[in-house]
Amino acid sequence: MKLRNQVALALLAIAQLSGPAYAQAVVEKSGRVIYTPIKWEKFVSVAGQPLPVPEQWLQDEEARIAHSLKLPDAVPKMLPFDFDKARWQALMPGKPNVALQYFNHLCDNEAGEWIFRKAENVEGLYFARPQGMPGGGMMTDPYGPEAPWVQRMPGVVDDSLRRQGSMFVSPPHLMFRFVEQPRRYLNWMNRTVAWQAHIMEPYIRLFGYTTQPDVNPDGTFAETRRPKDPAQIIGIAAPSARYAYTWRGLVRERDREHNIAGAELIIYERESKEIMAVRRNFVVSPKNARGPEKTLWELGATCPKVRGNMTEELLKLAVDVLKTAEPPTIVWSR
């Protein structure tokens, strides 16, 4: 028991020194590491946001870049919401509560997708902010995730070589030849990213994943496919991709108080920081039966409506904006 406590304390010390601020934890007498609700205490002004953002959101270079990106004027600006009026309306029979009124206000005035420029003959892209699966109680913490809509997407949080290596590189469905990412020693729960442990360079390139048709009992090829060649990974000194795909959370007045959170997916040119496309969504969490201080971000309603499944929500913007030489054959869900 004493040894287990020492190990737990050592892990906590490492988390406090080197891990993201998201993965806050405490050690009980039993040696068990448990999640501690996150508190936003310090806010930082950033170039790309109308309101200061929590300091926790700016823990690494790619996060700081994401929050520095300035959107074109065509993207709707933040509009004030009359909370006093909403409270009076919520008292009337058949009227929605304040949270739903606020959510509808954000959806009507801010949510949407804007594509400003498309690129042709794109070979690969830089996926700037892979994360890893949120653990503990993060997705039930009103202030836990930076961007609940994004951080519940399998393509962002499934921290495996197969998922990350096949997310954009999966011929003939998706025809990018490679995807590059920052090399990560620890994910946001301060766990080692084992499949990157042998890489010494600051970035990685994933490539080479292929599939082959399944075979029907009669010997004919099926429409479904299965893996053939696994994804390969190498370390690189710097990304070579011209275009980057990133995401960021949004801050709106009293949003988390009403279990609402906004986020943006952004595609931009790395050198010039030119914004090529933005998709802005908001999510409102239903009540959690475990208590008023809990949310259910993974079950929250979104606007605009999620297209297909959560993986497609991430992929479709990339496919629409970054055109590969050979067109993809992926069929999107309706």
Tab-separated table of C-alpha atoms in Angstrom:
chain	number	residue	atom	x	y	z
A	1	MET	CA	0.000	0.000	0.000
A	2	LYS	CA	2.837	2.387	0.884
A	3	LEU	CA	4.521	1.712	-2.458
A	4	ARG	CA	1.260	2.319	-4.343
A	5	ASN	CA	0.844	5.654	-2.583
A	6	GLN	CA	4.382	6.622	-3.540
A	7	VAL	CA	3.737	5.717	-7.181
A	8	ALA	CA	0.504	7.704	-7.227
A	9	LEU	CA	2.231	10.717	-5.699
A	10	ALA	CA	5.016	10.467	-8.247
A	11	LEU	CA	2.505	10.366	-11.095
A	12	LEU	CA	0.742	13.391	-9.693
A	13	ALA	CA	4.031	15.295	-9.438
A	14	ILE	CA	4.791	14.530	-13.081
A	15	ALA	CA	1.293	15.644	-14.092
A	16	GLN	CA	1.647	18.910	-12.229
A	17	LEU	CA	5.053	19.644	-13.734
A	18	SER	CA	4.656	18.509	-17.322
A	19	GLY	CA	1.048	17.638	-18.107
A	20	PRO	CA	-1.785	19.770	-19.488
A	21	ALA	CA	-3.820	21.724	-16.990
A	22	TYR	CA	-6.888	19.758	-18.099
A	23	ALA	CA	-5.774	16.641	-16.243
A	24	GLN	CA	-6.067	17.928	-12.710
A	25	ALA	CA	-6.032	15.201	-10.087
A	26	VAL	CA	-5.713	14.567	-6.369
A	27	VAL	CA	-4.468	11.536	-4.482
A	28	GLU	CA	-6.655	9.989	-1.815
A	29	LYS	CA	-5.275	8.045	1.146
A	30	SER	CA	-5.937	4.850	-0.763
A	31	GLY	CA	-3.492	5.966	-3.438
A	32	ARG	CA	-6.243	6.294	-6.022
A	33	VAL	CA	-5.914	9.199	-8.496
A	34	ILE	CA	-9.255	10.888	-9.065
A	35	TYR	CA	-10.476	13.727	-11.232
A	36	THR	CA	-10.874	17.175	-9.680
A	37	PRO	CA	-13.319	19.648	-11.292
A	38	ILE	CA	-11.549	22.387	-13.195
A	39	LYS	CA	-11.822	26.000	-12.128
A	40	TRP	CA	-11.283	28.935	-14.455
A	41	GLU	CA	-9.431	31.470	-12.355
A	42	LYS	CA	-7.156	33.319	-14.772
A	43	PHE	CA	-8.196	34.553	-18.228
A	44	VAL	CA	-5.902	35.655	-21.048
A	45	SER	CA	-6.695	37.990	-23.955
A	46	VAL	CA	-5.918	36.427	-27.342
A	47	ALA	CA	-5.888	37.886	-30.835
A	48	GLY	CA	-8.448	35.491	-32.285
A	49	GLN	CA	-11.203	35.729	-29.675
A	50	PRO	CA	-13.539	38.575	-28.631
A	51	LEU	CA	-13.337	37.576	-24.949
A	52	PRO	CA	-10.374	36.404	-22.859
A	53	VAL	CA	-10.007	32.625	-22.626
A	54	PRO	CA	-9.073	30.452	-19.633
A	55	GLU	CA	-5.349	30.127	-19.112
A	56	GLN	CA	-5.764	26.335	-19.197
A	57	TRP	CA	-6.624	26.555	-22.887
A	58	LEU	CA	-3.178	27.909	-23.795
A	59	GLN	CA	-0.915	25.202	-22.428
A	60	ASP	CA	0.922	24.298	-25.654
A	61	GLU	CA	2.132	26.035	-28.797
A	62	GLU	CA	-0.572	24.681	-31.119
A	63	ALA	CA	-3.287	25.808	-28.707
A	64	ARG	CA	-1.781	29.283	-28.613
A	65	ILE	CA	-1.645	29.389	-32.410
A	66	ALA	CA	-5.270	28.245	-32.684
A	67	HIS	CA	-6.466	31.011	-30.376
A	68	SER	CA	-4.401	33.631	-32.200
A	69	LEU	CA	-6.026	33.028	-35.598
A	70	LYS	CA	-8.133	35.986	-36.715
A	71	LEU	CA	-11.270	35.107	-38.657
A	72	PRO	CA	-12.417	37.045	-41.740
A	73	ASP	CA	-15.062	39.717	-41.208
A	74	ALA	CA	-17.624	37.550	-43.005
A	75	VAL	CA	-17.817	35.261	-39.965
A	76	PRO	CA	-20.584	36.564	-37.646
A	77	LYS	CA	-19.490	38.459	-34.570
A	78	MET	CA	-20.660	37.860	-31.013
A	79	LEU	CA	-24.015	39.492	-30.225
A	80	PRO	CA	-25.261	40.324	-26.702
A	81	PHE	CA	-28.039	38.282	-25.131
A	82	ASP	CA	-30.701	39.756	-22.826
A	83	PHE	CA	-30.641	37.417	-19.827
A	84	ASP	CA	-33.192	39.468	-17.864
A	85	LYS	CA	-35.715	39.264	-20.678
A	86	ALA	CA	-35.049	35.547	-21.061
A	87	ARG	CA	-35.733	34.937	-17.372
A	88	TRP	CA	-39.132	36.644	-17.643
A	89	GLN	CA	-40.000	34.678	-20.764
A	90	ALA	CA	-39.001	31.417	-19.070
A	91	LEU	CA	-41.738	32.021	-16.474
A	92	MET	CA	-44.441	31.941	-19.146
A	93	PRO	CA	-46.216	28.639	-19.889
A	94	GLY	CA	-44.732	26.750	-22.803
A	95	LYS	CA	-41.627	28.938	-23.074
A	96	PRO	CA	-38.123	27.415	-23.037
A	97	ASN	CA	-35.796	27.921	-20.106
A	98	VAL	CA	-33.009	30.504	-20.175
A	99	ALA	CA	-30.351	28.009	-21.276
A	100	LEU	CA	-32.345	26.915	-24.315
A	101	GLN	CA	-33.182	30.513	-25.243
A	102	TYR	CA	-29.491	31.394	-25.043
A	103	PHE	CA	-28.535	28.340	-27.086
A	104	ASN	CA	-31.069	29.285	-29.778
A	105	HIS	CA	-29.700	32.844	-29.791
A	106	LEU	CA	-26.167	31.583	-30.404
A	107	CYS	CA	-27.366	29.147	-33.062
A	108	ASP	CA	-29.378	31.780	-34.923
A	109	ASN	CA	-26.699	34.468	-34.847
A	110	GLU	CA	-23.320	32.760	-34.814
A	111	ALA	CA	-23.307	29.077	-35.777
A	112	GLY	CA	-22.506	27.935	-39.291
A	113	GLU	CA	-19.836	27.066	-41.818
A	114	TRP	CA	-17.847	29.409	-44.033
A	115	ILE	CA	-15.475	28.332	-46.807
A	116	PHE	CA	-13.325	31.150	-48.166
A	117	ARG	CA	-10.859	29.274	-50.360
A	118	LYS	CA	-10.207	25.747	-51.549
A	119	ALA	CA	-6.864	24.207	-52.443
A	120	GLU	CA	-6.195	21.757	-55.269
A	121	ASN	CA	-3.790	18.801	-55.534
A	122	VAL	CA	-3.221	18.620	-51.790
A	123	GLU	CA	-1.049	15.664	-50.769
A	124	GLY	CA	-1.280	15.933	-47.010
A	125	LEU	CA	-2.205	18.124	-44.076
A	126	TYR	CA	-0.992	19.090	-40.617
A	127	PHE	CA	-3.466	18.000	-37.919
A	128	ALA	CA	-2.438	20.405	-35.201
A	129	ARG	CA	-4.287	19.336	-32.058
A	130	PRO	CA	-4.777	15.574	-31.574
A	131	GLN	CA	-5.683	14.910	-27.959
A	132	GLY	CA	-6.484	11.463	-26.661
A	133	MET	CA	-9.551	10.133	-24.916
A	134	PRO	CA	-10.842	12.423	-22.129
A	135	GLY	CA	-10.903	10.456	-18.926
A	136	GLY	CA	-12.165	10.733	-15.406
A	137	GLY	CA	-15.076	13.119	-15.076
A	138	MET	CA	-14.005	15.649	-17.681
A	139	MET	CA	-17.020	15.237	-19.950
A	140	THR	CA	-19.389	15.696	-17.013
A	141	ASP	CA	-17.571	18.812	-15.768
A	142	PRO	CA	-19.161	22.075	-16.994
A	143	TYR	CA	-15.703	23.668	-17.162
A	144	GLY	CA	-13.685	20.551	-17.997
A	145	PRO	CA	-13.347	20.316	-21.787
A	146	GLU	CA	-12.273	23.300	-23.850
A	147	ALA	CA	-14.533	22.325	-26.736
A	148	PRO	CA	-16.976	19.490	-25.900
A	149	TRP	CA	-18.315	19.252	-29.461
A	150	VAL	CA	-14.807	18.637	-30.812
A	151	GLN	CA	-13.442	16.640	-27.917
A	152	ARG	CA	-16.107	13.972	-28.285
A	153	MET	CA	-15.107	13.330	-31.928
A	154	PRO	CA	-13.433	9.921	-32.381
A	155	GLY	CA	-10.913	11.396	-34.822
A	156	VAL	CA	-9.658	13.801	-32.179
A	157	VAL	CA	-9.711	11.611	-29.089
A	158	ASP	CA	-9.065	8.049	-30.344
A	159	ASP	CA	-5.379	7.982	-29.505
A	160	SER	CA	-4.253	4.912	-31.447
A	161	LEU	CA	-1.854	4.546	-34.355
A	162	ARG	CA	-4.523	2.905	-36.482
A	163	ARG	CA	-7.093	5.671	-35.924
A	164	GLN	CA	-4.677	8.557	-36.312
A	165	GLY	CA	-2.912	6.892	-39.237
A	166	SER	CA	-6.096	6.082	-41.160
A	167	MET	CA	-8.245	9.097	-40.330
A	168	PHE	CA	-7.228	11.085	-43.426
A	169	VAL	CA	-5.142	8.433	-45.229
A	170	SER	CA	-7.507	5.631	-46.233
A	171	PRO	CA	-7.611	5.034	-50.002
A	172	PRO	CA	-9.847	4.905	-51.915
A	173	HIS	CA	-12.226	6.534	-49.408
A	174	LEU	CA	-9.844	9.328	-48.402
A	175	MET	CA	-6.933	10.162	-50.670
A	176	PHE	CA	-4.532	12.238	-48.599
A	177	ARG	CA	-1.085	10.632	-48.743
A	178	PHE	CA	0.031	11.681	-45.288
A	179	VAL	CA	-0.976	13.521	-42.136
A	180	GLU	CA	1.471	15.261	-39.798
A	181	GLN	CA	1.051	15.987	-36.091
A	182	PRO	CA	3.020	17.314	-33.133
A	183	ARG	CA	4.889	14.507	-31.403
A	184	ARG	CA	3.289	13.916	-27.990
A	185	TYR	CA	4.973	12.422	-24.941
A	186	LEU	CA	1.845	12.519	-22.801
A	187	ASN	CA	-1.812	12.833	-23.686
A	188	TRP	CA	-4.139	15.104	-21.734
A	189	MET	CA	-4.618	12.483	-19.027
A	190	ASN	CA	-0.832	12.406	-18.589
A	191	ARG	CA	-0.542	8.905	-20.004
A	192	THR	CA	2.296	7.978	-22.328
A	193	VAL	CA	1.393	7.889	-26.027
A	194	ALA	CA	3.028	4.490	-26.470
A	195	TRP	CA	3.041	4.367	-30.262
A	196	GLN	CA	5.066	7.590	-30.363
A	197	ALA	CA	7.494	6.661	-27.579
A	198	HIS	CA	10.354	5.767	-29.955
A	199	ILE	CA	10.157	9.065	-31.861
A	200	MET	CA	12.742	11.673	-30.856
A	201	GLU	CA	11.827	14.406	-33.360
A	202	PRO	CA	9.253	17.081	-32.382
A	203	TYR	CA	6.757	16.076	-35.104
A	204	ILE	CA	5.488	12.883	-36.717
A	205	ARG	CA	4.273	11.900	-40.174
A	206	LEU	CA	1.711	9.125	-40.638
A	207	PHE	CA	1.333	7.450	-44.037
A	208	GLY	CA	0.961	4.153	-45.868
A	209	TYR	CA	-2.364	2.871	-44.538
A	210	THR	CA	-4.314	0.927	-47.174
A	211	THR	CA	-7.442	-1.198	-47.346
A	212	GLN	CA	-8.714	-4.029	-49.501
A	213	PRO	CA	-12.218	-5.237	-50.372
A	214	ASP	CA	-13.883	-7.851	-48.235
A	215	VAL	CA	-14.736	-11.061	-50.060
A	216	ASN	CA	-18.265	-12.439	-50.204
A	217	PRO	CA	-18.935	-16.172	-49.605
A	218	ASP	CA	-19.335	-16.622	-53.375
A	219	GLY	CA	-15.873	-15.211	-54.040
A	220	THR	CA	-16.976	-11.812	-55.311
A	221	PHE	CA	-15.731	-8.565	-53.818
A	222	ALA	CA	-17.970	-6.878	-51.263
A	223	GLU	CA	-18.602	-3.150	-51.006
A	224	THR	CA	-17.053	-3.092	-47.538
A	225	ARG	CA	-13.311	-2.947	-46.996
A	226	ARG	CA	-10.832	-4.110	-44.372
A	227	PRO	CA	-7.301	-3.024	-43.437
A	228	LYS	CA	-4.442	-4.224	-45.618
A	229	ASP	CA	-1.233	-2.282	-44.896
A	230	PRO	CA	-0.897	-0.692	-41.437
A	231	ALA	CA	-0.087	2.970	-40.975
A	232	GLN	CA	3.590	3.858	-40.782
A	233	ILE	CA	5.075	6.539	-38.553
A	234	ILE	CA	8.321	8.484	-38.776
A	235	GLY	CA	9.692	11.429	-36.847
A	236	ILE	CA	10.269	14.716	-38.669
A	237	ALA	CA	12.017	17.927	-37.675
A	238	ALA	CA	9.209	20.148	-38.981
A	239	PRO	CA	5.894	19.724	-40.816
A	240	SER	CA	5.994	19.887	-44.597
A	241	ALA	CA	2.239	20.259	-45.128
A	242	ARG	CA	1.184	23.642	-46.436
A	243	TYR	CA	-2.236	23.532	-44.786
A	244	ALA	CA	-3.196	22.967	-41.155
A	245	TYR	CA	-6.389	21.736	-39.537
A	246	THR	CA	-6.999	22.872	-35.966
A	247	TRP	CA	-9.759	23.584	-33.446
A	248	ARG	CA	-10.428	25.838	-30.485
A	249	GLY	CA	-13.007	26.448	-27.802
A	250	LEU	CA	-15.032	29.647	-27.601
A	251	VAL	CA	-15.970	31.816	-24.643
A	252	ARG	CA	-19.345	33.511	-24.555
A	253	GLU	CA	-20.876	35.445	-21.671
A	254	ARG	CA	-22.090	33.056	-18.943
A	255	ASP	CA	-22.108	30.154	-21.383
A	256	ARG	CA	-20.847	27.393	-19.088
A	257	GLU	CA	-23.175	28.619	-16.355
A	258	HIS	CA	-25.968	27.530	-18.693
A	259	ASN	CA	-24.192	24.317	-19.815
A	260	ILE	CA	-23.404	25.745	-23.241
A	261	ALA	CA	-20.064	25.589	-25.023
A	262	GLY	CA	-18.902	26.746	-28.441
A	263	ALA	CA	-16.064	25.582	-30.666
A	264	GLU	CA	-14.569	26.111	-34.098
A	265	LEU	CA	-12.896	23.835	-36.605
A	266	ILE	CA	-10.451	25.893	-38.676
A	267	ILE	CA	-8.426	25.145	-41.806
A	268	TYR	CA	-5.679	27.641	-42.564
A	269	GLU	CA	-2.482	28.101	-44.547
A	270	ARG	CA	0.370	27.549	-42.139
A	271	GLU	CA	2.820	30.176	-43.372
A	272	SER	CA	0.450	33.100	-43.947
A	273	LYS	CA	-2.169	32.097	-41.336
A	274	GLU	CA	-4.827	32.768	-43.994
A	275	ILE	CA	-8.157	31.309	-42.895
A	276	MET	CA	-9.557	29.006	-45.565
A	277	ALA	CA	-12.590	27.598	-43.757
A	278	VAL	CA	-14.373	27.714	-40.403
A	279	ARG	CA	-17.132	25.598	-38.924
A	280	ARG	CA	-18.571	26.988	-35.695
A	281	ASN	CA	-20.818	24.878	-33.494
A	282	PHE	CA	-22.474	25.212	-30.122
A	283	VAL	CA	-23.548	22.409	-27.815
A	284	VAL	CA	-26.002	22.521	-24.906
A	285	SER	CA	-25.839	19.781	-22.315
A	286	PRO	CA	-28.939	18.129	-20.852
A	287	LYS	CA	-29.282	17.868	-17.094
A	288	ASN	CA	-27.223	15.183	-15.412
A	289	ALA	CA	-29.089	13.071	-12.860
A	290	ARG	CA	-25.912	12.874	-10.774
A	291	GLY	CA	-26.311	16.470	-9.662
A	292	PRO	CA	-26.671	20.114	-10.697
A	293	GLU	CA	-22.879	20.533	-10.908
A	294	LYS	CA	-22.623	17.818	-13.565
A	295	THR	CA	-23.131	17.945	-17.330
A	296	LEU	CA	-23.568	15.405	-20.123
A	297	TRP	CA	-21.467	16.974	-22.876
A	298	GLU	CA	-21.321	13.756	-24.885
A	299	LEU	CA	-25.131	13.743	-25.189
A	300	GLY	CA	-25.573	17.458	-25.823
A	301	ALA	CA	-27.572	18.850	-28.734
A	302	THR	CA	-25.563	20.801	-31.306
A	303	CYS	CA	-26.064	23.462	-33.898
A	304	PRO	CA	-25.558	23.295	-36.780
A	305	LYS	CA	-26.788	19.718	-36.692
A	306	VAL	CA	-24.016	17.137	-36.794
A	307	ARG	CA	-23.541	15.801	-40.313
A	308	GLY	CA	-23.592	12.013	-40.334
A	309	ASN	CA	-21.545	10.646	-37.454
A	310	MET	CA	-18.972	12.454	-35.348
A	311	THR	CA	-16.050	11.197	-37.443
A	312	GLU	CA	-17.637	12.556	-40.607
A	313	GLU	CA	-18.175	15.900	-38.898
A	314	LEU	CA	-14.402	16.226	-38.605
A	315	LEU	CA	-13.483	14.793	-42.001
A	316	LYS	CA	-15.995	16.471	-44.281
A	317	LEU	CA	-14.659	19.995	-43.839
A	318	ALA	CA	-11.161	18.798	-44.753
A	319	VAL	CA	-12.429	16.958	-47.835
A	320	ASP	CA	-14.524	19.937	-48.944
A	321	VAL	CA	-11.631	22.401	-48.658
A	322	LEU	CA	-8.420	20.460	-49.306
A	323	LYS	CA	-8.883	18.734	-52.660
A	324	THR	CA	-6.628	15.775	-53.391
A	325	ALA	CA	-5.406	14.958	-56.912
A	326	GLU	CA	-7.482	11.781	-56.860
A	327	PRO	CA	-10.997	12.434	-55.571
A	328	PRO	CA	-12.129	10.452	-52.515
A	329	THR	CA	-14.855	7.851	-52.865
A	330	ILE	CA	-16.215	8.189	-49.340
A	331	VAL	CA	-20.018	8.177	-49.134
A	332	TRP	CA	-21.280	10.467	-46.389
A	333	SER	CA	-24.154	9.500	-44.114
A	334	ARG	CA	-27.381	11.414	-44.543
